Structures are given as C-alpha cells and as structure tokens.
Amino acid sequence: SGGLDTSIVASIASRRGPLKAYTVALEDAPSPDNEYACLMANRLKLNHKLHVFDMDELMRTLPEVIGTLHVFDPMEIRNSVAVYIGMKQVKQDEGSTFLTGDACDELFAGYSFLFNLDAKGLKSSLEKLWKVMSFSAIPMGRSLGMTAKIPFLDPEVRRLASEIDPSFLVVEQDGRKWGKWIVRKAFENLLPAEITWRVKTPIEYGCGTTTLPQIFDQRIRDSEFHEKQRLIKEVDGVALRDKEQLAYYEIFRETFGERPSTDGRTCPQCQYEVHEDATFCRTCGAYPI
C-alpha cells in the first residue's frame, strides 16, 4: 500500500532477496495508495504489480470474503475484499506465501481513537486490544491455500511493544499527534520522509473501496431497503444500518443460514456472539457495544 507498515516489511524483506509486491485499486475510484506504493517499489527495485479491479470482479469476490470471514461488517469487508483480490493475484502468479504489515497499528498505537488517552489509559486500551486482535489475511490466505506471514506478530516484536513506555507511542509533533511515533523514528533513515510521516490511511481509502457505500446506495432502491430492513429485523433480529450492509447481509444469510444459539455475550445489533472484552462486534461492525 505504500503505508508505513508495509513499507517497513518490504524494506527489510527485500534485503534477503528478490521480492514481488502487489497493489490493488478499484477502477474509477480515488486510489492514493498507488503513488506511495510506486514510490517504495521504485526505491527498493521491487517487481511491482498494480492490479486494477472493476465492480464485476469485486461483486464476484464478495461471497468468498464473506464466506471466509463470517462477517457482514461493511468496514471489514471494504478493507478485506481488496486484500483478498490482491491475494488472488499472488496465487495466480503461483505464489504460496505473502507478507503483510498487519499488527503494527495494534501493537504500537496507530489508531486515532487512542491518540487522546493518557499514558495509563493508552496502556490499558492496548492490552485489551491485544487480547481480541485478529487479522483477516490469515483465514483468507488459508482459504486460498496460501500462508500469511505477519512479521509484526513475531514474539520478540510483541514483547518489545509490551515494554515500551506509552509516551513513545503517541507523540505530538509539528502540531499533529502521531501514532506509532517510535516506529516512525526507528525507520526514518530507511524510508522516504513521505512514507515515514504518512498519515495512516485505511485500506479502503487507499484503494478506493471507500466508494462502495455510494455505489450500493445507487443500486438499491429506498423502498426495497426499508422493506428488507424491517423484515430482517422482524425475522432475524438483525438491525441493518444501510444499503451496503444489506447487500453483505443477504450474502451472509444465504451462506450461513439461521443464526446459531449461544449462551455467551451477544451483540445488541445482530445478536451474534461477541468476545467478553470486545468493544465492537466483529460480525456486524456495531460500535460501541
């Protein structure tokens, strides 16, 4: 993506031998990742493949992603569908293993919702996050017969993250609060400044899938949405927030059938089971719960 995390992984991995890098983007959508990914690929002399996918390819891929991840959370799907399409490019090129930049945000406070916490609150929030964090690249790769390698999940990296003083994770500099500050400083001599100090950009914004809510809003009539929203709430007990989520839920429901019963904690929006420590629902994306 040309983001901080994947650029660090690519920079280190490229020292060990030839590396192929993949970037994906939705056709006719803003895709700022392309510029940064090309910058890093040229700097590292990577074999770089940019795959532009259209809505037909995306729609064909949605059932595979939803079926693999067991979710109808729009944010998760907008991010993961792009990653999955990238993985299929790797597989098409006969690749069996791929590297990702996952876990850096979770370990070193890359998310903006952590930026205004005091040191004690930040440490506590990170420890809770570490208990529930999961990464879609692992099951999606497995479903394609490939292996996801996540360097930031190395035990030594996780140990280091747990021992770092929170004051080095979120730092105000030049009038802006920066997450992962210590990571940026550690690699600022290895990466271009444009990458080191690039503001975190979620996958969906970087590749263009952030436009999917508008696309589904145009594809589904208001009357159809409201009728299905009412019926699904009445029959399945699932509260759908918008047309995009309706499209994903219909695929989810067709794939998995009725919701299984559970004695554990459940999400108030979709009634699916959630982790006892979770602040959001991994299935439908409800937050806070």
CSV table of N, CA and C in Angstrom, one decimal, residues 236 249-261:
chain,number,residue,atom,x,y,z
A,236,ASP,N,-35.1,-12.1,11.7
A,236,ASP,CA,-33.7,-12.5,12.1
A,236,ASP,C,-33.2,-11.8,13.4
A,249,TYR,N,-25.3,-8.6,4.1
A,249,TYR,CA,-26.0,-9.5,5.0
A,249,TYR,C,-26.8,-10.5,4.2
A,250,GLU,N,-27.3,-10.2,3.0
A,250,GLU,CA,-28.0,-11.1,2.2
A,250,GLU,C,-27.1,-12.2,1.7
A,251,ILE,N,-25.9,-11.9,1.4
A,251,ILE,CA,-24.9,-12.9,1.0
A,251,ILE,C,-24.5,-13.8,2.3
A,252,PHE,N,-24.4,-13.1,3.4
A,252,PHE,CA,-24.0,-13.8,4.7
A,252,PHE,C,-25.2,-14.8,5.0
A,253,ARG,N,-26.4,-14.3,5.0
A,253,ARG,CA,-27.6,-15.2,5.3
A,253,ARG,C,-27.7,-16.4,4.4
A,254,GLU,N,-27.5,-16.1,3.1
A,254,GLU,CA,-27.6,-17.2,2.1
A,254,GLU,C,-26.5,-18.2,2.4
A,255,THR,N,-25.3,-17.8,2.8
A,255,THR,CA,-24.2,-18.7,3.0
A,255,THR,C,-24.3,-19.5,4.3
A,256,PHE,N,-24.7,-18.8,5.4
A,256,PHE,CA,-24.7,-19.5,6.7
A,256,PHE,C,-26.1,-19.9,7.3
A,257,GLY,N,-27.1,-19.4,6.7
A,257,GLY,CA,-28.5,-19.8,7.2
A,257,GLY,C,-28.8,-19.0,8.5
A,258,GLU,N,-29.6,-19.7,9.3
A,258,GLU,CA,-30.1,-19.0,10.6
A,258,GLU,C,-28.9,-18.9,11.6
A,259,ARG,N,-29.1,-17.9,12.4
A,259,ARG,CA,-28.1,-17.7,13.5
A,259,ARG,C,-28.1,-18.8,14.5
A,260,PRO,N,-26.9,-19.3,14.9
A,260,PRO,CA,-26.9,-20.4,15.9
A,260,PRO,C,-27.1,-19.8,17.3
A,261,SER,N,-27.7,-20.6,18.2
A,261,SER,CA,-28.0,-20.1,19.5
A,261,SER,C,-26.6,-20.1,20.3
